[in-house]
XYZ file of C-alpha atoms in Angstrom:
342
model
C 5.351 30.068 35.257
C 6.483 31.805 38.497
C 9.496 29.522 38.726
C 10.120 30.299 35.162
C 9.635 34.303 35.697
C 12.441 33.355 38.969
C 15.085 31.812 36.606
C 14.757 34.602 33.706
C 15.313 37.343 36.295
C 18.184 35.551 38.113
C 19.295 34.749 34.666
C 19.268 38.336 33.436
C 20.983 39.442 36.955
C 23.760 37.423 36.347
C 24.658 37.997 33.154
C 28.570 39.287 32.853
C 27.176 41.393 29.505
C 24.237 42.244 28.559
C 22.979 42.870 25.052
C 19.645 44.484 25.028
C 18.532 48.316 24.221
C 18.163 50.921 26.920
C 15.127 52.173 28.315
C 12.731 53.361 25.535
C 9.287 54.256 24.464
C 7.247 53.087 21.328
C 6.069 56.994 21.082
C 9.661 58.264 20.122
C 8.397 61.389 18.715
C 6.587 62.600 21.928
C 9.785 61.670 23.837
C 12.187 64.480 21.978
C 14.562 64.782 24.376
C 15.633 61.088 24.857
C 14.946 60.521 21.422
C 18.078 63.002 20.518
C 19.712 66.137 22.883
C 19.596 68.237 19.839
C 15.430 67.954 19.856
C 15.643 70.510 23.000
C 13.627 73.767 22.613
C 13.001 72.654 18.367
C 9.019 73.579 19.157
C 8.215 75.424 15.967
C 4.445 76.076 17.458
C 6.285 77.671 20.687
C 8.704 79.022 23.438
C 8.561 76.129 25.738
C 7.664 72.205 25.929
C 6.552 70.295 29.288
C 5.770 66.623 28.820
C 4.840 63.359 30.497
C 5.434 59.386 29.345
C 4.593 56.421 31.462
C 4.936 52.982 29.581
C 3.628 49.202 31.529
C 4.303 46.259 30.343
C 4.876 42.458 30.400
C 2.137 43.114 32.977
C 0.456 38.964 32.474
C 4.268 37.664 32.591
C 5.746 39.318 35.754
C 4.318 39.760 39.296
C 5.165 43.040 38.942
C 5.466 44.743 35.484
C 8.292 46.750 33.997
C 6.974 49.930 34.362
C 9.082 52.930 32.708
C 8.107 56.972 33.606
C 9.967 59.981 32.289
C 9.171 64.253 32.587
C 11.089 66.792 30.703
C 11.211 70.243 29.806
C 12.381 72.654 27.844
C 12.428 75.751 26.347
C 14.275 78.565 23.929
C 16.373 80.830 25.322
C 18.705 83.684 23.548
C 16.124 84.077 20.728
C 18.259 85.861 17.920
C 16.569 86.438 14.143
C 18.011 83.549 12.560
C 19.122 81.319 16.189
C 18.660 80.508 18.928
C 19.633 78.018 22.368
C 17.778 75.271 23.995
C 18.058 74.297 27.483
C 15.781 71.378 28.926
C 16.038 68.434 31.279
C 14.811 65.239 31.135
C 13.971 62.514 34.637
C 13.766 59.366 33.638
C 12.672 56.664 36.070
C 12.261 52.215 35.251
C 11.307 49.975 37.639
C 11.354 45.850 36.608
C 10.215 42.737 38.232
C 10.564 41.086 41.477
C 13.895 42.618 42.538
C 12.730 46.041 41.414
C 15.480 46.547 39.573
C 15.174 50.360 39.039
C 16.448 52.710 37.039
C 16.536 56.637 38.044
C 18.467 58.484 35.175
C 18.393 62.400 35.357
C 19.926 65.054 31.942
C 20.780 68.369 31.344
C 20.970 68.877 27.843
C 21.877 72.309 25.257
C 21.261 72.698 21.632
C 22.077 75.472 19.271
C 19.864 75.735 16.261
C 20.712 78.166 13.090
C 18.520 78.925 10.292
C 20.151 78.275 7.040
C 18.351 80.429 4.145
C 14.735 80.690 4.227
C 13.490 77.099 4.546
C 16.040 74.821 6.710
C 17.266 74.775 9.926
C 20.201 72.576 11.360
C 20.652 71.849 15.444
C 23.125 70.808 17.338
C 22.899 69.157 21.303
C 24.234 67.155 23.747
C 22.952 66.391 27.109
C 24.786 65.190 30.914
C 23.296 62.712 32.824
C 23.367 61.019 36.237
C 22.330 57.870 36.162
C 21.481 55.275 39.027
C 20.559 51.939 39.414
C 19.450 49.577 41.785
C 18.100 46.255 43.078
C 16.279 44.729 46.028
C 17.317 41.014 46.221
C 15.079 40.247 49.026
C 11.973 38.964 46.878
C 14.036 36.822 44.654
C 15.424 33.350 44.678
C 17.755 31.517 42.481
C 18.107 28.039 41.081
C 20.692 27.097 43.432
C 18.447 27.670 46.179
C 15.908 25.154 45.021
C 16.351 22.073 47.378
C 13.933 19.597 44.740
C 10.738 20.536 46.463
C 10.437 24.160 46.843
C 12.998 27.648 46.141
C 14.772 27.646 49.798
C 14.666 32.074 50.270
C 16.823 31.714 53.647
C 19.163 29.648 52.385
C 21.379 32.911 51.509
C 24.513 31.241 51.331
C 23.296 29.374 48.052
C 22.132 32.846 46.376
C 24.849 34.336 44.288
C 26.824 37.207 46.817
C 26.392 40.767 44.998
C 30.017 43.707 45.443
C 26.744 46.069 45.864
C 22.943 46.705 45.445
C 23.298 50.418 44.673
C 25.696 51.896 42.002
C 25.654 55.354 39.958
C 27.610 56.842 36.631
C 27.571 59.642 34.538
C 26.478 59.323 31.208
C 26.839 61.407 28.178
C 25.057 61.956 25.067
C 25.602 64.207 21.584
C 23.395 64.646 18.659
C 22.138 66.548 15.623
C 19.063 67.502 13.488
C 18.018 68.876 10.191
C 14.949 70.558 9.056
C 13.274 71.472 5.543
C 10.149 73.062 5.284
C 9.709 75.079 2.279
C 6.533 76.059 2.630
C 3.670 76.286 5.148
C 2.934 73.260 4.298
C 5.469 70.898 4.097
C 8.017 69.935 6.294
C 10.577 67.202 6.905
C 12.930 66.231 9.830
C 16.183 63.625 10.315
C 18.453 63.266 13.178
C 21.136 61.008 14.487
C 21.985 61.068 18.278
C 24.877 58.613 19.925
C 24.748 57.669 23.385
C 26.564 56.337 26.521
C 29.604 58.194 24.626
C 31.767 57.566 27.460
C 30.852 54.082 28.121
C 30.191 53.934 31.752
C 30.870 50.646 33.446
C 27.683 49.443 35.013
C 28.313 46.364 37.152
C 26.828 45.211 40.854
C 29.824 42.633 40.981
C 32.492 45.403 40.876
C 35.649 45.857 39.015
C 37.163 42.151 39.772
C 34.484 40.392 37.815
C 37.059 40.028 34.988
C 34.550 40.579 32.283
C 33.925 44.440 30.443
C 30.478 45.445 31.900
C 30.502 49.369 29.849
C 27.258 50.042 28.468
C 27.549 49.711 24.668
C 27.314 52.944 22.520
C 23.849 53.238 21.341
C 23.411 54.823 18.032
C 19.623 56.114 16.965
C 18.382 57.522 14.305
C 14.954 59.199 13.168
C 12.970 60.660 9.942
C 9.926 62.637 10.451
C 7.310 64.315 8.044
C 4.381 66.614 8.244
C 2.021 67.096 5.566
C -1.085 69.395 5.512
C -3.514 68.488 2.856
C -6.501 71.107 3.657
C -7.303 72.445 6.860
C -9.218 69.567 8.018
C -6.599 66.949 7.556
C -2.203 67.058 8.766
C -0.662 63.820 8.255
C 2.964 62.856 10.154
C 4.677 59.988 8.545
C 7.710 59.031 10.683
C 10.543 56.107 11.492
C 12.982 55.295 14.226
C 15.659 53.227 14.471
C 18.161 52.620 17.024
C 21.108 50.065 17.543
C 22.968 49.318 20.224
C 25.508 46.054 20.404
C 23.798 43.291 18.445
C 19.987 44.454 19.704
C 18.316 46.749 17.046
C 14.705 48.351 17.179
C 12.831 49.200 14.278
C 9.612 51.108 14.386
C 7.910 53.291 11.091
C 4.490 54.524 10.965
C 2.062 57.582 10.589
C -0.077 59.465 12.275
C -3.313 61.908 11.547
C -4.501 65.134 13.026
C -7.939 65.930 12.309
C -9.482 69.473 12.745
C -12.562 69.359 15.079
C -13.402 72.878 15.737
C -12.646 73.839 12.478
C -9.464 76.932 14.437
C -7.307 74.236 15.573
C -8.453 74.502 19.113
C -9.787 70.396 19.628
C -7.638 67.849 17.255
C -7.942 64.310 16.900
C -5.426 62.147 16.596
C -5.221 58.478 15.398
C -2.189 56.488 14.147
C -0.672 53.098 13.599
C 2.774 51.781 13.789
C 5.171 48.772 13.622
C 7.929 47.463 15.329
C 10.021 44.638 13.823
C 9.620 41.334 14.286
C 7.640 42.579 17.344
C 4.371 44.640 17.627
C 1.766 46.935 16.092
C 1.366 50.231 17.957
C -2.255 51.684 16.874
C -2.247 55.707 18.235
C -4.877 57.551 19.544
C -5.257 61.009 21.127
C -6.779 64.479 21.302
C -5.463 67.653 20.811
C -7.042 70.255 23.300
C -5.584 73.825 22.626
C -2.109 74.105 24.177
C -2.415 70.087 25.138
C -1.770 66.961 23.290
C -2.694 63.586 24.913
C -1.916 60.506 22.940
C -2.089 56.870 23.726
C -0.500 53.820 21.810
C -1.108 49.979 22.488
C 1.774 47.537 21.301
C -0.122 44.622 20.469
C 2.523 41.476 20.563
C 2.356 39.652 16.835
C 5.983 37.984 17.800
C 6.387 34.610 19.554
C 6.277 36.232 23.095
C 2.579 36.639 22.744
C 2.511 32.587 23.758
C 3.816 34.088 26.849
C 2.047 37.262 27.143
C -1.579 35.696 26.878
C -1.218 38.295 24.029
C -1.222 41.513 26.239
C 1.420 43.462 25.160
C 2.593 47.207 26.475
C 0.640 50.281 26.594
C 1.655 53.727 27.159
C 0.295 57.187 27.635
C 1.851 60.913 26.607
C 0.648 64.213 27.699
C 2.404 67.086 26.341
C 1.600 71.054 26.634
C 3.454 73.656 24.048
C 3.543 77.119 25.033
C 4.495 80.847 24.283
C 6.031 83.277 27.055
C 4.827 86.627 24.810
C 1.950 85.700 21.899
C 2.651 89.607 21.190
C 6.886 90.289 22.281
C 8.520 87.710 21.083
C 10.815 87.081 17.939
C 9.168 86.038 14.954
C 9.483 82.464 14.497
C 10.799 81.688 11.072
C 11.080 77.454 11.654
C 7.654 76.466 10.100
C 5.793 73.435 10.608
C 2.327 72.659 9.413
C -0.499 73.630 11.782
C -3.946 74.237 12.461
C -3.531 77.333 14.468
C -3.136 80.679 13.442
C -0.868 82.969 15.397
């Protein structure tokens, strides 16, 4: 299996184009601001957003699992009656296999958001980013350096010769949103973000590889609903799709907040999703006043869970909501339904 794990890596290393979907986390919705630029400072339960992600797997396939960590933040600025800004910024960090092959990306994303009428809202954002990648290629070894006995490491002249181990590009990103919610208790949400709209070149063999190594556009694409039954019970159905070359990813799902403490104060919160082709993603969490913690488990029901000794990913969100002023601030008109009264 290690020699196996060797090859794929190498394999995926040397690839002239690759065709596979950016970095990305099975909770979409509690990653706003890579989900879509124009998510930053929507909060209708606040004045400013800090969150958390960490994702592992392929952690029984590799000697050292794909791990993927991001932080953000953001926040409404220029409150106005019916508008206002978002700023926020978003670090993104990957690391994969053997070669740690990592990934340090780094935004700065705006939004504008303007009531229309009484119950909808429509947002505008884009984000800049500086991304980086790099790779180690001391740990691995390549099939040309097997010598029919054993991989040779220190035979270097058989290993394929990289232009560099360290590159960087700017990426960009542009996006928009809609809202409806026409009453306190109803509310629905679509967007539709493109990224990589400049189409960086990302390469370690340089320009003189003769093959196009810019990072397909990425188009995604989201639907979210809220729904409070009684004040016990809110229920969030919600779907994400994204496509980028010929690699697509499909998830739709709901989650449930139940009302523990009866004020909104101590939430639980249990889902369960699906990817296609791929996984189920059961949710669970706890909402704890100004603090959400969730947790999702992709259990593998493709092929790869012969591989996988079916362990599949898990990941873990933390996010906190908060208001500068509960008693100067402008009145927030963009509803969504809550537990809390303000």
């Amino acid at each position: 299996m290690r020699v196996i794990c060797f090859v794929m890596l190498a394999g995926f290393i040397l690839m002239g184009e690759v065709r596979a979907q950016d970095l990305h986390f099975s909770q979409f919705m509690n990653s706003p601001l890579v989900t879509n630029p124009a998510n930053t400072g929507f909060m209708p339960e606040g004045d400013y957003r800090l969150g958390i992600n960490y994702r592992n797997q392929w952690s029984s396939v590799m000697s050292m699992p794909y791990k993927t960590m991001s932080a953000f933040a953001d926040a409404q600025v220029v409150q106005r009656e019916n508008s206002w800004m978002g700023v926020g910024g978003v670090i993104l960090r990957d690391v994969a296999g053997s070669g740690n092959l990592t990934s340090t990306k780094v935004y700065g994303s705006v939004a504008y958001h303007q009531l229309i009428g009484y119950g909808s809202l429509l947002s505008m954002g884009f984000n800049v980013g500086w991304a980086n990648k790099r790779i180690n290629t001391t740990n691995l070894t390549f099939p040309s350096q097997w010598n029919g006995e054993f991989f040779d490491s220190h035979n270097i002249g058989q290993a394929p010769q990289l232009d560099r181990t360290n590159i960087s590009y700017l990426d960009l990103q542009a996006g928009m949103n809609y809202a409806y919610f026409p009453d306190d208790n109803t509310y629905f949400n679509v967007g539709f973000s493109t990224m990589h709209l400049n189409r960086p070149r990302e390469t370690f063999f340089g320009e003189k590889s003769g093959i196009d190594n810019r990072i397909p556009v990425r188009h995604t694409a989201f639907i979210n609903g809220s729904f409070k039954l009684n004040d016990q019970w809110i229920v969030n159905p919600n779907s994400y799709f994204s496509l980028q070359a010929k690699s697509y990813e499909w998830l739709i799902g709901m989650n449930a907040h139940y009302n523990i403490s009866g004020d909104g104060t101590n939430v639980l919160i249990g889902g369960l999703y699906y990817r296609s082709s791929d996984a189920f993603i059961p949710m669970v969490g706890l909402g704890h006043k100004d603090y959400v913690f969730t947790f999702t488990y992709d259990a593998t029901v493709s092929t790869m869970r012969n591989y996988n000794n079916t362990r599949g990913a898990y990941e873990l969100s933390i996010i906190k909501t908060g208001i500068f002023d509960h008693y100067q601030g402008t009145p927030r008109e963009a509803r969504c339904p809550t537990f809390r009264l303000y």
